[in-house]
CSV table of N, CA and C in Angstrom, one decimal:
chain,number,residue,atom,x,y,z
A,855,MET,N,12.7,92.1,111.9
A,855,MET,CA,11.6,92.8,111.8
A,855,MET,C,11.1,92.7,110.5
A,856,VAL,N,9.6,93.1,110.4
A,856,VAL,CA,8.7,93.1,109.4
A,856,VAL,C,7.6,94.1,109.8
A,857,SER,N,7.3,95.0,108.7
A,857,SER,CA,6.5,96.0,108.7
A,857,SER,C,5.0,95.3,108.9
A,858,ASP,N,4.1,96.3,109.7
A,858,ASP,CA,2.7,95.7,109.9
A,858,ASP,C,2.0,95.5,108.8
A,859,TYR,N,2.2,96.5,107.8
A,859,TYR,CA,1.6,96.3,106.5
A,859,TYR,C,1.9,95.1,105.8
A,860,VAL,N,3.1,94.8,105.6
A,860,VAL,CA,3.6,93.5,105.1
A,860,VAL,C,3.2,92.3,105.8
A,861,TYR,N,3.5,92.4,107.1
A,861,TYR,CA,2.8,91.3,108.0
A,861,TYR,C,1.2,90.8,107.7
A,862,GLU,N,0.7,91.9,107.9
A,862,GLU,CA,-0.9,91.7,107.8
A,862,GLU,C,-1.5,91.6,106.0
A,863,SER,N,-0.7,92.0,105.3
A,863,SER,CA,-1.2,92.1,103.9
A,863,SER,C,-0.8,91.4,102.7
A,864,GLU,N,0.7,91.1,103.1
A,864,GLU,CA,1.7,90.5,102.2
A,864,GLU,C,1.9,89.0,102.2
A,865,VAL,N,2.1,88.8,103.5
A,865,VAL,CA,2.6,87.4,103.7
A,865,VAL,C,1.8,86.4,104.0
A,866,LEU,N,0.6,86.6,103.3
A,866,LEU,CA,-0.5,85.6,104.0
A,866,LEU,C,-0.1,84.2,103.6
A,867,GLN,N,0.6,83.7,102.7
A,867,GLN,CA,0.8,82.7,102.2
A,867,GLN,C,2.0,82.0,103.0
A,868,PHE,N,2.6,82.7,104.0
A,868,PHE,CA,3.4,82.0,104.8
A,868,PHE,C,2.8,82.2,106.4
A,869,ASP,N,3.3,81.4,107.3
A,869,ASP,CA,2.6,81.3,108.6
A,869,ASP,C,3.9,82.0,109.5
A,870,LEU,N,3.9,83.3,109.8
A,870,LEU,CA,4.9,83.9,110.3
A,870,LEU,C,4.3,83.8,111.7
A,871,LYS,N,3.3,84.0,112.3
A,871,LYS,CA,2.7,83.9,113.8
A,871,LYS,C,3.9,83.2,114.6
A,872,SER,N,4.2,81.8,114.6
A,872,SER,CA,4.9,81.5,115.3
A,872,SER,C,6.3,82.1,115.3
A,873,LEU,N,6.9,82.8,114.5
A,873,LEU,CA,8.1,83.5,114.6
A,873,LEU,C,7.9,84.8,115.3
A,874,VAL,N,6.8,85.4,115.2
A,874,VAL,CA,6.4,86.7,116.1
A,874,VAL,C,6.1,86.1,117.6
A,875,GLU,N,5.3,85.0,117.6
A,875,GLU,CA,5.2,84.6,119.4
A,875,GLU,C,6.4,84.5,119.9
A,876,SER,N,7.4,83.6,119.2
A,876,SER,CA,8.8,83.0,119.8
A,876,SER,C,9.9,84.4,120.0
A,877,GLY,N,9.5,85.3,119.4
A,877,GLY,CA,10.5,86.8,119.4
A,877,GLY,C,11.4,86.6,118.4
A,878,LEU,N,11.4,85.6,117.1
A,878,LEU,CA,12.3,85.7,116.4
A,878,LEU,C,12.1,86.9,115.2
A,879,LEU,N,10.8,87.3,115.4
A,879,LEU,CA,10.2,88.3,114.4
A,879,LEU,C,9.3,89.0,115.0
A,880,ALA,N,9.7,90.4,114.7
A,880,ALA,CA,8.9,91.6,115.5
A,880,ALA,C,8.2,92.3,114.5
A,881,VAL,N,6.8,92.7,114.6
A,881,VAL,CA,6.0,93.3,113.6
A,881,VAL,C,6.2,95.0,114.4
A,882,VAL,N,6.9,95.9,113.2
A,882,VAL,CA,6.8,97.0,113.6
A,882,VAL,C,6.1,97.9,112.6
A,883,SER,N,5.6,99.2,113.2
A,883,SER,CA,4.9,100.3,112.4
A,883,SER,C,5.4,101.3,112.2
A,884,ALA,N,5.1,102.4,110.9
A,884,ALA,CA,5.7,103.6,111.1
A,884,ALA,C,5.0,104.3,112.2
A,885,ASP,N,5.8,104.6,112.9
A,885,ASP,CA,5.0,105.5,114.1
A,885,ASP,C,5.2,107.0,114.1
A,886,THR,N,6.1,107.6,113.9
A,886,THR,CA,6.5,108.8,114.0
A,886,THR,C,5.8,109.6,112.4
A,887,GLN,N,5.6,110.6,112.8
A,887,GLN,CA,5.1,111.6,111.6
A,887,GLN,C,5.9,111.5,110.7
A,888,ALA,N,7.2,111.6,110.9
A,888,ALA,CA,8.4,111.7,109.8
A,888,ALA,C,8.2,110.4,108.7
A,889,GLU,N,8.0,109.4,109.7
A,889,GLU,CA,8.0,107.9,108.9
A,889,GLU,C,6.6,107.8,108.2
A,890,GLN,N,5.6,108.2,108.6
A,890,GLN,CA,4.3,108.4,107.7
A,890,GLN,C,4.1,109.0,107.0
A,891,ASN,N,4.7,110.4,106.8
A,891,ASN,CA,5.3,111.2,105.4
A,891,ASN,C,6.1,110.6,104.6
A,892,MET,N,7.3,109.9,105.1
A,892,MET,CA,8.0,108.9,104.0
A,892,MET,C,6.9,107.9,103.5
A,893,VAL,N,6.3,107.3,104.2
A,893,VAL,CA,5.7,106.1,103.1
A,893,VAL,C,5.0,106.7,102.3
A,894,VAL,N,4.1,107.9,102.5
A,894,VAL,CA,3.4,108.6,101.3
A,894,VAL,C,4.3,109.4,100.3
A,895,ASN,N,5.4,109.5,100.6
A,895,ASN,CA,6.2,110.1,99.5
A,895,ASN,C,6.7,109.0,98.7
A,896,LEU,N,7.1,107.9,99.2
A,896,LEU,CA,7.6,106.5,98.7
A,896,LEU,C,6.5,105.8,97.9
A,897,ALA,N,5.2,105.9,98.6
A,897,ALA,CA,4.2,105.3,97.5
A,897,ALA,C,3.9,105.8,96.5
A,898,VAL,N,4.3,107.0,96.2
A,898,VAL,CA,4.1,107.4,94.9
A,898,VAL,C,5.0,106.8,93.8
A,899,TYR,N,6.2,106.2,94.3
A,899,TYR,CA,6.9,105.3,93.3
A,899,TYR,C,6.8,104.0,93.3
A,900,LEU,N,6.5,103.6,94.7
A,900,LEU,CA,6.6,101.9,95.0
A,900,LEU,C,5.5,101.5,95.6
A,901,ASP,N,4.8,100.2,95.7
A,901,ASP,CA,3.8,99.6,96.4
A,901,ASP,C,3.9,100.0,97.6
A,902,ASP,N,2.6,99.7,98.1
A,902,ASP,CA,2.6,99.9,99.5
A,902,ASP,C,3.5,99.2,100.8
A,903,GLY,N,3.9,98.2,100.3
A,903,GLY,CA,4.4,97.1,101.4
A,903,GLY,C,6.1,97.7,101.2
A,904,GLU,N,6.4,98.2,100.2
A,904,GLU,CA,7.8,98.7,99.8
A,904,GLU,C,8.1,100.0,100.3
A,905,ALA,N,6.9,100.9,100.2
A,905,ALA,CA,7.2,102.2,101.0
A,905,ALA,C,7.1,102.3,102.4
A,906,VAL,N,6.0,101.2,102.8
A,906,VAL,CA,6.1,101.5,104.5
A,906,VAL,C,7.4,100.5,104.9
A,907,THR,N,8.0,99.4,104.4
A,907,THR,CA,9.2,98.9,104.8
A,907,THR,C,10.4,99.8,104.4
A,908,GLY,N,10.3,100.7,103.8
A,908,GLY,CA,11.5,101.6,103.3
A,908,GLY,C,11.6,102.8,104.2
A,909,ALA,N,10.5,103.4,104.5
A,909,ALA,CA,10.2,104.4,105.2
A,909,ALA,C,10.9,104.1,106.5
A,910,ILE,N,10.4,103.0,107.0
A,910,ILE,CA,10.7,102.3,108.6
A,910,ILE,C,12.5,102.0,108.5
A,911,GLY,N,13.0,101.6,107.4
A,911,GLY,CA,14.3,101.1,107.3
A,911,GLY,C,15.3,102.4,107.1
A,912,VAL,N,14.9,103.3,106.3
A,912,VAL,CA,15.6,104.6,106.1
A,912,VAL,C,15.5,105.8,107.4
A,913,SER,N,14.3,105.6,107.8
A,913,SER,CA,14.4,106.3,109.3
A,913,SER,C,14.8,105.9,110.4
A,914,ARG,N,15.0,104.5,110.6
A,914,ARG,CA,15.8,103.7,111.8
A,914,ARG,C,17.3,103.4,111.3
A,915,ASN,N,17.7,103.6,110.1
A,915,ASN,CA,18.9,103.0,109.7
A,915,ASN,C,18.9,101.7,109.8
A,916,TRP,N,17.9,101.2,109.4
A,916,TRP,CA,18.0,99.6,109.5
A,916,TRP,C,18.3,99.1,108.0
A,917,ALA,N,19.0,98.0,107.8
A,917,ALA,CA,18.7,97.3,106.6
A,917,ALA,C,17.6,96.9,106.2
A,918,ILE,N,17.4,97.0,104.6
A,918,ILE,CA,16.0,96.9,104.1
A,918,ILE,C,16.1,95.4,103.2
A,919,ALA,N,15.3,94.6,103.4
A,919,ALA,CA,15.2,93.2,102.6
A,919,ALA,C,14.2,93.6,101.7
A,920,THR,N,14.4,93.4,100.3
A,920,THR,CA,13.6,93.8,99.1
A,920,THR,C,14.0,93.0,97.9
A,921,ASP,N,13.5,92.7,97.1
A,921,ASP,CA,13.7,92.3,95.8
A,921,ASP,C,13.1,92.9,94.5
A,922,ASP,N,12.6,93.9,94.7
A,922,ASP,CA,11.9,94.8,94.2
A,922,ASP,C,12.9,95.6,93.3
A,923,LYS,N,13.0,95.8,92.1
A,923,LYS,CA,14.0,96.6,91.3
A,923,LYS,C,14.1,97.8,91.4
A,924,LYS,N,12.2,98.6,91.5
A,924,LYS,CA,12.5,99.8,91.6
A,924,LYS,C,12.9,100.1,92.8
A,925,ALA,N,12.5,99.4,93.9
A,925,ALA,CA,12.9,99.8,95.2
A,925,ALA,C,14.4,99.8,95.4
A,926,LEU,N,14.8,98.9,94.9
A,926,LEU,CA,16.4,98.7,95.1
A,926,LEU,C,17.2,99.9,94.6
A,927,SER,N,16.7,100.6,93.4
A,927,SER,CA,17.1,101.4,92.7
A,927,SER,C,17.0,102.8,93.5
A,928,LEU,N,15.7,103.0,93.8
A,928,LEU,CA,15.3,104.2,94.6
A,928,LEU,C,16.1,104.1,95.9
A,929,PHE,N,16.0,103.3,96.7
A,929,PHE,CA,16.8,103.0,98.3
A,929,PHE,C,18.3,103.4,97.8
A,930,GLY,N,18.8,102.8,96.7
A,930,GLY,CA,20.2,103.0,96.6
A,930,GLY,C,20.4,104.5,96.1
A,931,ARG,N,19.5,104.9,95.7
A,931,ARG,CA,19.8,106.4,95.4
A,931,ARG,C,19.4,107.4,96.5
A,932,VAL,N,18.3,107.3,97.4
A,932,VAL,CA,17.9,108.1,98.5
A,932,VAL,C,18.7,107.8,99.9
A,933,ALA,N,19.0,106.6,99.7
A,933,ALA,CA,19.7,106.5,101.2
A,933,ALA,C,20.8,105.2,100.8
A,934,PRO,N,22.0,105.8,100.5
A,934,PRO,CA,23.0,104.8,99.8
A,934,PRO,C,23.8,104.2,101.1
A,935,HIS,N,23.2,104.7,102.4
A,935,HIS,CA,23.9,104.2,103.6
A,935,HIS,C,23.3,102.9,104.1
A,936,ILE,N,22.0,102.8,103.5
A,936,ILE,CA,21.4,101.6,104.2
A,936,ILE,C,21.7,100.3,103.3
A,937,GLU,N,21.9,99.2,104.1
A,937,GLU,CA,22.0,97.8,103.2
A,937,GLU,C,20.9,97.4,103.0
A,938,LEU,N,21.0,96.9,101.8
A,938,LEU,CA,19.7,96.4,101.0
A,938,LEU,C,20.0,94.7,101.0
A,939,VAL,N,19.0,93.9,101.2
A,939,VAL,CA,19.2,92.3,101.6
A,939,VAL,C,18.5,91.8,100.6
A,940,SER,N,18.5,90.5,99.8
A,940,SER,CA,17.7,90.3,98.8
A,940,SER,C,17.3,88.8,99.8
A,941,THR,N,16.3,88.5,99.3
A,941,THR,CA,15.6,87.2,99.8
A,941,THR,C,16.7,85.9,99.8
A,942,LEU,N,17.4,85.8,98.7
A,942,LEU,CA,18.1,84.9,98.7
A,942,LEU,C,19.6,84.9,99.5
A,943,ALA,N,19.9,86.2,100.0
A,943,ALA,CA,20.9,86.6,100.9
A,943,ALA,C,20.6,86.2,102.2
A,944,MET,N,19.0,86.2,102.6
A,944,MET,CA,18.6,86.0,103.9
A,944,MET,C,18.5,84.5,104.0
A,945,VAL,N,17.9,83.5,103.0
A,945,VAL,CA,18.0,82.5,102.9
A,945,VAL,C,19.7,81.7,103.0
A,946,LYS,N,20.4,82.3,102.2
A,946,LYS,CA,21.7,81.8,102.3
A,946,LYS,C,22.4,82.1,103.7
A,947,TYR,N,22.1,83.2,104.1
A,947,TYR,CA,22.4,83.3,105.6
A,947,TYR,C,21.9,82.1,106.6
A,948,TRP,N,20.7,81.9,106.5
A,948,TRP,CA,20.2,80.8,107.5
A,948,TRP,C,20.9,79.5,107.2
A,949,ALA,N,21.1,79.2,105.8
A,949,ALA,CA,21.6,77.9,105.5
A,949,ALA,C,23.0,77.9,105.9
A,950,GLU,N,23.8,78.9,106.0
A,950,GLU,CA,25.5,79.0,106.5
A,950,GLU,C,25.3,78.7,108.1
A,951,GLU,N,24.3,79.7,108.6
A,951,GLU,CA,24.3,79.6,110.1
A,951,GLU,C,23.5,78.4,110.8
A,952,ALA,N,22.3,78.0,110.4
A,952,ALA,CA,21.5,77.1,111.4
A,952,ALA,C,22.3,75.6,110.4
A,953,ALA,N,22.8,75.3,109.5
A,953,ALA,CA,23.3,74.3,108.9
A,953,ALA,C,22.3,73.4,108.7
A,954,PRO,N,21.0,73.3,107.9
A,954,PRO,CA,20.0,72.6,107.5
A,954,PRO,C,20.7,71.6,106.6
A,955,SER,N,19.9,70.8,106.3
A,955,SER,CA,20.3,69.6,105.3
A,955,SER,C,19.8,70.3,104.0
A,956,ASP,N,20.6,69.8,103.2
A,956,ASP,CA,20.4,70.2,101.5
A,956,ASP,C,18.8,70.1,101.3
A,957,GLU,N,18.0,68.8,101.9
A,957,GLU,CA,16.6,68.6,101.6
A,957,GLU,C,16.0,70.0,102.2
A,958,GLU,N,16.6,70.5,103.2
A,958,GLU,CA,15.8,71.6,103.8
A,958,GLU,C,16.0,72.9,103.1
A,959,VAL,N,17.3,73.1,102.5
A,959,VAL,CA,17.6,74.4,101.9
A,959,VAL,C,16.5,74.3,100.9
A,960,ARG,N,16.7,73.0,100.1
A,960,ARG,CA,15.9,72.6,99.0
A,960,ARG,C,14.3,73.1,98.9
A,961,GLY,N,14.0,73.1,100.2
A,961,GLY,CA,12.4,73.0,100.4
A,961,GLY,C,12.2,74.4,100.6
A,962,ALA,N,13.3,74.8,101.5
A,962,ALA,CA,12.7,76.5,101.5
A,962,ALA,C,12.7,76.9,100.3
A,963,LEU,N,13.6,77.1,99.4
A,963,LEU,CA,13.8,77.8,98.2
A,963,LEU,C,13.0,77.4,97.4
A,964,GLU,N,12.2,76.2,97.4
A,964,GLU,CA,11.2,75.7,96.5
A,964,GLU,C,10.0,76.1,97.2
A,965,GLU,N,9.7,76.5,98.3
A,965,GLU,CA,8.5,77.1,98.9
A,965,GLU,C,8.4,78.3,98.2
A,966,LEU,N,9.5,78.9,98.5
A,966,LEU,CA,9.4,80.3,97.8
A,966,LEU,C,9.3,80.4,96.4
A,967,LEU,N,9.5,79.7,95.7
A,967,LEU,CA,9.1,79.6,94.3
A,967,LEU,C,8.0,79.3,93.9
A,968,THR,N,7.3,78.5,94.8
A,968,THR,CA,5.8,78.1,94.7
A,968,THR,C,5.0,79.1,95.2
A,969,GLY,N,5.2,79.4,96.7
A,969,GLY,CA,4.6,80.2,97.5
A,969,GLY,C,4.3,81.8,97.1
A,970,ALA,N,5.6,82.2,97.0
A,970,ALA,CA,5.8,83.5,97.0
A,970,ALA,C,5.2,84.5,95.6
A,971,PRO,N,5.4,83.8,94.5
A,971,PRO,CA,6.4,83.0,93.7
A,971,PRO,C,7.6,83.6,93.8
A,972,TYR,N,8.6,83.4,93.9
A,972,TYR,CA,10.1,84.2,93.9
A,972,TYR,C,11.1,83.4,93.1
A,973,GLU,N,11.7,84.0,91.8
A,973,GLU,CA,12.7,83.5,91.2
A,973,GLU,C,13.6,84.3,90.8
A,974,PRO,N,14.9,84.1,91.1
A,974,PRO,CA,15.7,85.2,91.2
A,974,PRO,C,16.3,85.4,89.5
A,975,ASN,N,16.3,86.3,89.1
A,975,ASN,CA,16.8,86.7,87.9
A,975,ASN,C,18.5,86.3,87.7
A,976,SER,N,18.8,85.8,86.5
A,976,SER,CA,19.8,85.1,86.2
A,976,SER,C,21.4,86.1,86.4
A,977,SER,N,20.6,87.4,86.4
A,977,SER,CA,22.1,88.2,87.2
A,977,SER,C,22.3,88.5,88.4
A,978,HIS,N,21.5,87.7,89.1
A,978,HIS,CA,21.5,88.0,90.7
A,978,HIS,C,22.7,87.5,91.0
A,979,PRO,N,23.5,88.0,92.2
A,979,PRO,CA,24.9,87.4,92.6
A,979,PRO,C,24.6,86.2,93.1
A,980,LEU,N,23.7,85.8,93.8
A,980,LEU,CA,23.6,84.6,94.3
A,980,LEU,C,22.6,83.4,93.5
A,981,TYR,N,22.3,83.7,92.1
A,981,TYR,CA,21.6,82.6,91.1
A,981,TYR,C,22.3,81.3,91.0
A,982,ALA,N,23.6,81.0,90.8
A,982,ALA,CA,24.3,79.9,90.7
A,982,ALA,C,24.1,79.1,92.2
A,983,TRP,N,24.3,79.9,93.3
A,983,TRP,CA,23.9,79.3,94.6
A,983,TRP,C,22.5,78.6,94.8
A,984,TRP,N,21.3,79.4,94.2
A,984,TRP,CA,20.2,79.0,94.2
A,984,TRP,C,19.9,77.7,93.1
A,985,ARG,N,20.6,77.8,91.8
A,985,ARG,CA,20.3,77.2,91.1
A,985,ARG,C,20.7,75.6,91.4
A,986,ASN,N,21.7,75.5,92.2
A,986,ASN,CA,22.8,74.5,93.0
A,986,ASN,C,21.2,73.6,93.6
A,987,TYR,N,20.4,74.2,94.3
A,987,TYR,CA,19.2,73.8,95.1
A,987,TYR,C,18.0,73.6,94.4
A,988,VAL,N,17.6,74.5,93.4
A,988,VAL,CA,16.5,74.4,92.2
A,988,VAL,C,16.5,74.0,91.3
A,989,SER,N,16.2,73.0,90.7
A,989,SER,CA,16.4,72.3,89.1
A,989,SER,C,14.9,72.7,88.6
């Protein structure tokens, strides 16, 4: 799942349309008044993408994927029951489940590095795994 705001405004450098069309990714909105109110409340502390994603995730008891330190801290305090997932955890899961070649994993991680741009902090639990592929 990805929020409509993030899909339309924040992932422009990645083509996710084929994932949506194939059913592997669904675009969801903050539909209820409670979710919309939570978006407004979270947006005081977070950027819009994190606020929309967080409101949907917390409201629906869904895991939230984020690497934003402020969002991780806030969600950990206000919704400790919600699983927080990092970008690297999602890529590592894909690498373990789909068993792509090392070159494909490296390519995906390098695309994140240059396209997102995303580089994990050295204190990230999967930093050593990431460094194994990206030099």
